[in-house]
Each structure stands twice: as C-alpha cells, then as structure tokens.
Amino acid sequence: MTQVIDGKRISAEIKDELREKVTQYKEQGITIKLAVIQVGNDPASSVYVNNKKKACAYIGIESLAYELPEETTEQVLLDLIAELNAREDVNGILVQMPLPKHMDEQKVIEAIDKDKDVDGFHPMNVGALSIGRKGFVSCTPFGIIQLLKRSGIEIRGKECVVVGRSNIVGKPMAMLLLRENGTVTICHSATKDLKEVTKRADILVVAIGKPKFITAEYVKEGAVVIDVGIHRNENNKLCGDVDYDSVAPKTSAITPVPGGVGPMTIAMLMYNCVNSVEI
C-alpha cells in the first residue's frame, strides 16, 4: 500500500510547534521580525509573498512588507538591504525571487547578512552546510528531510538519488541526505543512462523542472519518491516533475503535487525565522 506523504498536515504540525515557541519567546520579551522584499508584481511571486505573510501572522512573527516597483534600481534594493541588515529589530530578510532582469540575483543574495539569510541562499550558509557547521539551510530541501523523518522513512544507509543540481534544491538536498547518512548520487542533464541510475534509488528526489518527466520505468519497486516540481498542465491543473498516476503504484511512499513538498517550503522558512534568535 503506497503511503501518500501529506505535506499539508506535516507543515501544519511544524507551524503549530513554532507558534508555541514564539509564544514562549514573547513571554521572555523577545519578538521576531521578518522583512519581505518583492520587486515588481510577478503573479506567482505575489501569491508566495502573501502565503508567507499569512504564515507569519499565524505563528506570531511580525512581518515588514516592502513592495518595490519593477523599475527600482539595483542600488536602491541594495541600500534597503543594508538598512535592514543594520536594524537590530529585524531577524530575517527575504528577497522574493525572481528579480527583474536588470538586477544581479547573486549580488543581491550576497548583500544579505548571513545571520539574517532565512532563505539559506548566502554562500556562507551554503558553505556551512557543506562542512557541517551551524547556519540557515535552504527551505525546500530542509522541508524534504522533515517530510521523510516525520513520515517514519529511514534515510541512513539508503541509496538516495537526486535528479537536478540547482543551488536552491539539488545541491543542498544532496548534502542534507549525506548529513543523514544516505548514500547519495546527483543526476543532471549530462547523466548517461538516467533510468539505470534512478532505478537504484531507495529514495528518489526529483527537481528537474520538466512536467511529468519521471515515469514508472525510472522507478524501483518500493522506492520513496519526492516530487519537487510544480507546473500547470494543458488543462491548467497543477502537476509535478513525476507522472504521479504511473509512478505511485510502484512506490512505498510518494509526495503529491500539490500538497506535498510545496507547503513545507514556507513552514521551514518560518522555522529559520524562529531559529534566527539562536543563530
């Protein structure tokens, strides 16, 4: 019987735990504040920003919203980040991606104080993860580890395959699985015989950015499949990188799209914000 991993339920559990922790901090006179910056009005970005604000309100984190017009110069954005870096009452700074084309995303990420980088994208935090030091961890891969652990799925000693090598998901995902004592392989566009590699996986994490790319023939019987992708199909319905209908019957556990990995990203962003008090 396939276990459908319920990201909505697990993310709600995490948010409730954080809400309790924030209440305890407030009793000690500690407030937590997140600054969210959006440049332009990309519809998907607006939805994400709104969801982040709602999560902050639920948990008890104060949020500052900066909505800058599309034509804002890079220097104006960098100046705002510098101002927020200097503010002692701001614990976390989040710049919603993607940015307009005239801005250098990497430069903007590196401008954020590493101790306020709740997205976990700053090179210092990525480096800390790679050598096992304390720091913020990229929210989506961090959420996937929580999904696995809270669903009773053992990572230690398992053959783990990550399809995708992005800085935001693929690479940190591989490092987190390694940290949990998984045996890890990373696949990408130049991987030969992709099916042969993915069929070895006890845990298969797919972040390839191609709708329904992974079909049943890529998956070993009884594997755990985590689908990071999110797309709209020809009928405008959400789907992932995995062809759920063909793959699910072969698996021991699988994440659906929507309702799998997605809700965990915001839950772990909230976790990073709350944890910023201790970093």
Short mmCIF file of C-alpha atoms in Angstrom, two decimals:
data_model
loop_
_atom_site.label_atom_id
_atom_site.label_comp_id
_atom_site.label_asym_id
_atom_site.label_seq_id
_atom_site.Cartn_x
_atom_site.Cartn_y
_atom_site.Cartn_z
CA MET A 1 0.00 0.00 0.00
CA THR A 2 1.51 3.32 -1.07
CA GLN A 3 1.88 5.97 1.65
CA VAL A 4 0.88 9.39 0.32
CA ILE A 5 3.08 11.84 2.22
CA ASP A 6 0.86 14.67 3.41
CA GLY A 7 2.88 17.90 3.29
CA LYS A 8 -0.11 20.00 4.37
CA ARG A 9 -0.53 18.04 7.60
CA ILE A 10 3.20 17.94 8.41
CA SER A 11 3.68 21.66 7.65
CA ALA A 12 0.70 22.47 9.91
CA GLU A 13 2.31 20.42 12.71
CA ILE A 14 5.57 22.36 12.33
CA LYS A 15 3.75 25.72 12.29
CA ASP A 16 1.88 24.78 15.48
CA GLU A 17 5.18 23.84 17.18
CA LEU A 18 6.69 27.17 16.07
CA ARG A 19 3.65 29.12 17.25
CA GLU A 20 4.16 27.67 20.71
CA LYS A 21 7.87 28.54 20.64
CA VAL A 22 7.13 32.14 19.53
CA THR A 23 4.65 32.49 22.41
CA GLN A 24 7.40 31.39 24.83
CA TYR A 25 9.82 33.92 23.30
CA LYS A 26 7.23 36.68 23.66
CA GLU A 27 6.87 35.82 27.36
CA GLN A 28 10.64 36.44 27.62
CA GLY A 29 10.23 39.79 25.82
CA ILE A 30 11.71 38.51 22.54
CA THR A 31 9.88 39.38 19.31
CA ILE A 32 10.75 38.01 15.87
CA LYS A 33 10.51 40.16 12.76
CA LEU A 34 10.82 39.13 9.10
CA ALA A 35 11.33 41.67 6.30
CA VAL A 36 9.96 40.52 2.92
CA ILE A 37 11.00 42.43 -0.21
CA GLN A 38 9.25 41.99 -3.56
CA VAL A 39 10.38 43.85 -6.67
CA GLY A 40 7.73 44.05 -9.41
CA ASN A 41 4.38 42.28 -9.39
CA ASP A 42 5.02 38.81 -10.82
CA PRO A 43 1.71 36.97 -10.06
CA ALA A 44 3.35 33.77 -8.73
CA SER A 45 5.69 35.84 -6.52
CA SER A 46 2.72 37.80 -5.15
CA VAL A 47 0.99 34.53 -4.18
CA TYR A 48 4.14 33.27 -2.42
CA VAL A 49 4.66 36.57 -0.58
CA ASN A 50 1.04 36.56 0.54
CA ASN A 51 1.35 32.99 1.84
CA LYS A 52 4.49 33.96 3.75
CA LYS A 53 2.68 36.90 5.36
CA LYS A 54 -0.22 34.63 6.38
CA ALA A 55 2.21 32.09 7.91
CA CYS A 56 3.94 34.88 9.87
CA ALA A 57 0.59 36.11 11.20
CA TYR A 58 -0.41 32.59 12.26
CA ILE A 59 2.85 31.83 14.07
CA GLY A 60 3.12 35.26 15.69
CA ILE A 61 6.09 36.60 13.73
CA GLU A 62 5.91 40.29 12.80
CA SER A 63 6.35 40.90 9.08
CA LEU A 64 7.53 44.01 7.25
CA ALA A 65 6.47 44.17 3.59
CA TYR A 66 8.44 46.15 1.01
CA GLU A 67 6.75 46.15 -2.40
CA LEU A 68 9.04 47.93 -4.86
CA PRO A 69 8.12 48.80 -8.45
CA GLU A 70 9.63 46.80 -11.34
CA GLU A 71 11.83 49.74 -12.42
CA THR A 72 13.54 50.02 -9.00
CA THR A 73 17.30 50.20 -9.49
CA GLU A 74 19.60 47.52 -8.10
CA GLN A 75 21.31 50.15 -5.92
CA VAL A 76 18.01 51.14 -4.27
CA LEU A 77 17.39 47.47 -3.41
CA LEU A 78 20.94 47.05 -2.06
CA ASP A 79 20.54 50.19 0.06
CA LEU A 80 17.29 48.83 1.54
CA ILE A 81 19.01 45.51 2.35
CA ALA A 82 21.89 47.38 4.03
CA GLU A 83 19.37 49.35 6.12
CA LEU A 84 17.59 46.12 7.18
CA ASN A 85 20.93 44.41 7.93
CA ALA A 86 21.69 47.23 10.37
CA ARG A 87 18.32 47.08 12.15
CA GLU A 88 18.56 45.14 15.41
CA ASP A 89 14.80 44.51 15.47
CA VAL A 90 14.87 42.61 12.12
CA ASN A 91 15.74 38.91 12.46
CA GLY A 92 15.30 37.77 8.88
CA ILE A 93 15.42 39.27 5.39
CA LEU A 94 13.83 37.60 2.41
CA VAL A 95 14.06 38.90 -1.16
CA GLN A 96 11.45 37.19 -3.32
CA MET A 97 12.89 35.64 -6.48
CA PRO A 98 12.91 36.02 -9.43
CA LEU A 99 14.13 39.61 -9.59
CA PRO A 100 13.72 41.83 -12.68
CA LYS A 101 16.31 41.16 -15.41
CA HIS A 102 18.31 44.33 -14.72
CA MET A 103 19.27 43.03 -11.25
CA ASP A 104 22.04 40.57 -10.37
CA GLU A 105 20.35 37.96 -8.15
CA GLN A 106 23.63 36.59 -6.78
CA LYS A 107 24.83 40.07 -5.82
CA VAL A 108 21.53 40.69 -4.00
CA ILE A 109 21.71 37.34 -2.16
CA GLU A 110 25.28 38.08 -1.05
CA ALA A 111 24.26 41.54 0.21
CA ILE A 112 22.00 39.99 2.88
CA ASP A 113 23.69 39.48 6.27
CA LYS A 114 24.31 35.71 6.52
CA ASP A 115 22.75 35.74 10.01
CA LYS A 116 19.52 37.17 8.54
CA ASP A 117 19.51 34.99 5.40
CA VAL A 118 16.43 32.91 6.32
CA ASP A 119 16.23 31.54 2.75
CA GLY A 120 19.60 29.83 3.28
CA PHE A 121 20.99 31.04 -0.07
CA HIS A 122 24.04 33.06 1.10
CA PRO A 123 27.38 31.41 0.13
CA MET A 124 28.43 31.43 3.81
CA ASN A 125 25.34 29.41 4.78
CA VAL A 126 25.76 27.05 1.82
CA GLY A 127 29.41 26.57 2.86
CA ALA A 128 28.40 25.96 6.48
CA LEU A 129 26.04 23.19 5.33
CA SER A 130 28.78 21.56 3.24
CA ILE A 131 31.18 21.28 6.20
CA GLY A 132 28.58 20.54 8.88
CA ARG A 133 28.61 23.94 10.60
CA LYS A 134 25.62 25.79 12.04
CA GLY A 135 23.74 28.09 9.65
CA PHE A 136 20.49 28.54 7.76
CA VAL A 137 19.52 25.72 5.40
CA SER A 138 17.68 26.22 2.09
CA CYS A 139 13.98 25.80 2.91
CA THR A 140 12.79 23.30 0.26
CA PRO A 141 15.47 20.61 0.84
CA PHE A 142 15.25 21.19 4.61
CA GLY A 143 11.48 20.61 4.33
CA ILE A 144 12.01 17.37 2.40
CA ILE A 145 14.17 15.99 5.22
CA GLN A 146 11.34 16.81 7.66
CA LEU A 147 8.79 15.11 5.37
CA LEU A 148 10.88 11.94 5.35
CA LYS A 149 11.60 11.92 9.08
CA ARG A 150 8.06 12.73 10.16
CA SER A 151 6.70 10.04 7.82
CA GLY A 152 8.86 7.41 9.51
CA ILE A 153 11.16 6.95 6.49
CA GLU A 154 14.73 5.95 7.39
CA ILE A 155 17.45 7.75 5.41
CA ARG A 156 20.53 6.18 7.00
CA GLY A 157 22.22 3.67 4.69
CA LYS A 158 19.68 4.18 1.89
CA GLU A 159 20.59 4.68 -1.76
CA CYS A 160 19.45 8.26 -2.45
CA VAL A 161 19.29 9.76 -5.93
CA VAL A 162 18.70 13.48 -6.54
CA VAL A 163 17.68 14.47 -10.08
CA GLY A 164 18.70 18.13 -10.53
CA ARG A 165 21.76 20.11 -9.39
CA SER A 166 20.40 23.62 -8.73
CA ASN A 167 21.91 25.70 -5.93
CA ILE A 168 18.48 26.09 -4.33
CA VAL A 169 17.34 22.42 -4.30
CA GLY A 170 19.61 19.81 -5.88
CA LYS A 171 22.98 20.56 -4.26
CA PRO A 172 21.74 21.32 -0.71
CA MET A 173 19.39 18.31 -0.94
CA ALA A 174 22.35 16.03 -1.67
CA MET A 175 24.31 17.49 1.26
CA LEU A 176 21.38 17.09 3.67
CA LEU A 177 20.83 13.45 2.65
CA LEU A 178 24.56 12.88 3.12
CA ARG A 179 24.33 14.50 6.57
CA GLU A 180 21.60 11.96 7.41
CA ASN A 181 23.97 9.14 6.35
CA GLY A 182 22.35 8.39 3.00
CA THR A 183 24.48 7.21 0.06
CA VAL A 184 23.93 9.97 -2.50
CA THR A 185 24.08 10.26 -6.29
CA ILE A 186 23.30 13.52 -8.12
CA CYS A 187 21.95 13.30 -11.68
CA HIS A 188 21.73 16.12 -14.22
CA SER A 189 21.35 16.87 -17.93
CA ALA A 190 24.68 15.19 -18.78
CA THR A 191 23.96 11.97 -16.83
CA LYS A 192 24.19 8.90 -19.04
CA ASP A 193 21.54 6.14 -18.66
CA LEU A 194 19.43 8.23 -16.26
CA LYS A 195 16.87 5.41 -15.90
CA GLU A 196 19.54 2.98 -14.75
CA VAL A 197 20.70 5.41 -12.06
CA THR A 198 17.23 6.40 -10.79
CA LYS A 199 16.14 2.75 -10.64
CA ARG A 200 18.80 2.13 -7.97
CA ALA A 201 17.20 4.68 -5.66
CA ASP A 202 15.55 3.73 -2.38
CA ILE A 203 14.78 7.47 -2.07
CA LEU A 204 14.36 9.43 -5.31
CA VAL A 205 14.16 13.24 -5.14
CA VAL A 206 13.12 14.84 -8.42
CA ALA A 207 13.83 18.54 -9.05
CA ILE A 208 14.36 18.61 -12.78
CA GLY A 209 11.86 21.30 -13.82
CA LYS A 210 10.15 19.21 -16.53
CA PRO A 211 6.47 18.27 -16.11
CA LYS A 212 5.75 14.53 -15.66
CA PHE A 213 9.27 13.67 -16.82
CA ILE A 214 9.77 10.76 -14.41
CA THR A 215 7.55 7.83 -15.36
CA ALA A 216 7.22 4.34 -13.83
CA GLU A 217 10.18 2.98 -15.82
CA TYR A 218 12.55 5.31 -13.91
CA VAL A 219 11.49 4.00 -10.51
CA LYS A 220 12.41 0.91 -8.50
CA GLU A 221 9.60 -1.12 -6.93
CA GLY A 222 9.04 0.07 -3.36
CA ALA A 223 11.03 3.33 -3.71
CA VAL A 224 10.18 6.55 -1.89
CA VAL A 225 9.61 9.34 -4.45
CA ILE A 226 9.75 13.05 -3.57
CA ASP A 227 8.50 15.40 -6.30
CA VAL A 228 9.79 18.98 -6.04
CA GLY A 229 8.41 20.19 -9.39
CA ILE A 230 5.32 22.34 -9.84
CA HIS A 231 3.79 23.09 -13.24
CA ARG A 232 0.42 23.65 -14.87
CA ASN A 233 -0.63 21.05 -17.43
CA GLU A 234 -2.64 21.59 -20.62
CA ASN A 235 -5.86 21.65 -18.52
CA ASN A 236 -4.37 24.28 -16.17
CA LYS A 237 -4.13 21.72 -13.35
CA LEU A 238 -1.06 21.55 -11.13
CA CYS A 239 1.35 18.67 -11.71
CA GLY A 240 4.92 17.83 -10.77
CA ASP A 241 8.11 16.52 -12.36
CA VAL A 242 6.82 12.99 -11.69
CA ASP A 243 3.99 11.32 -13.62
CA TYR A 244 2.10 10.61 -10.38
CA ASP A 245 -0.52 8.22 -11.81
CA SER A 246 2.00 5.84 -13.36
CA VAL A 247 4.64 6.11 -10.60
CA ALA A 248 2.56 6.00 -7.38
CA PRO A 249 1.55 2.29 -7.63
CA LYS A 250 5.25 1.27 -7.71
CA THR A 251 6.25 3.27 -4.64
CA SER A 252 6.18 2.64 -0.90
CA ALA A 253 5.69 6.40 -0.36
CA ILE A 254 5.24 9.44 -2.62
CA THR A 255 4.55 13.17 -2.34
CA PRO A 256 1.58 14.52 -4.33
CA VAL A 257 1.53 17.80 -6.27
CA PRO A 258 0.02 19.96 -4.90
CA GLY A 259 0.10 19.21 -1.15
CA GLY A 260 3.48 17.52 -0.86
CA VAL A 261 6.75 19.47 -0.85
CA GLY A 262 5.16 22.91 -1.51
CA PRO A 263 3.68 23.63 1.94
CA MET A 264 6.97 22.57 3.59
CA THR A 265 8.99 25.37 2.00
CA ILE A 266 7.06 28.08 3.86
CA ALA A 267 6.99 26.00 7.08
CA MET A 268 10.80 25.76 7.02
CA LEU A 269 11.15 29.46 6.21
CA MET A 270 9.16 30.08 9.41
CA TYR A 271 11.42 27.59 11.22
CA ASN A 272 14.51 29.52 10.06
CA CYS A 273 12.95 32.81 11.21
CA VAL A 274 12.24 31.45 14.68
CA ASN A 275 15.65 29.77 14.82
CA SER A 276 17.34 33.10 13.92
CA VAL A 277 17.07 34.03 17.59
CA GLU A 278 19.63 31.31 18.38
CA ILE A 279 21.98 31.82 15.40
#
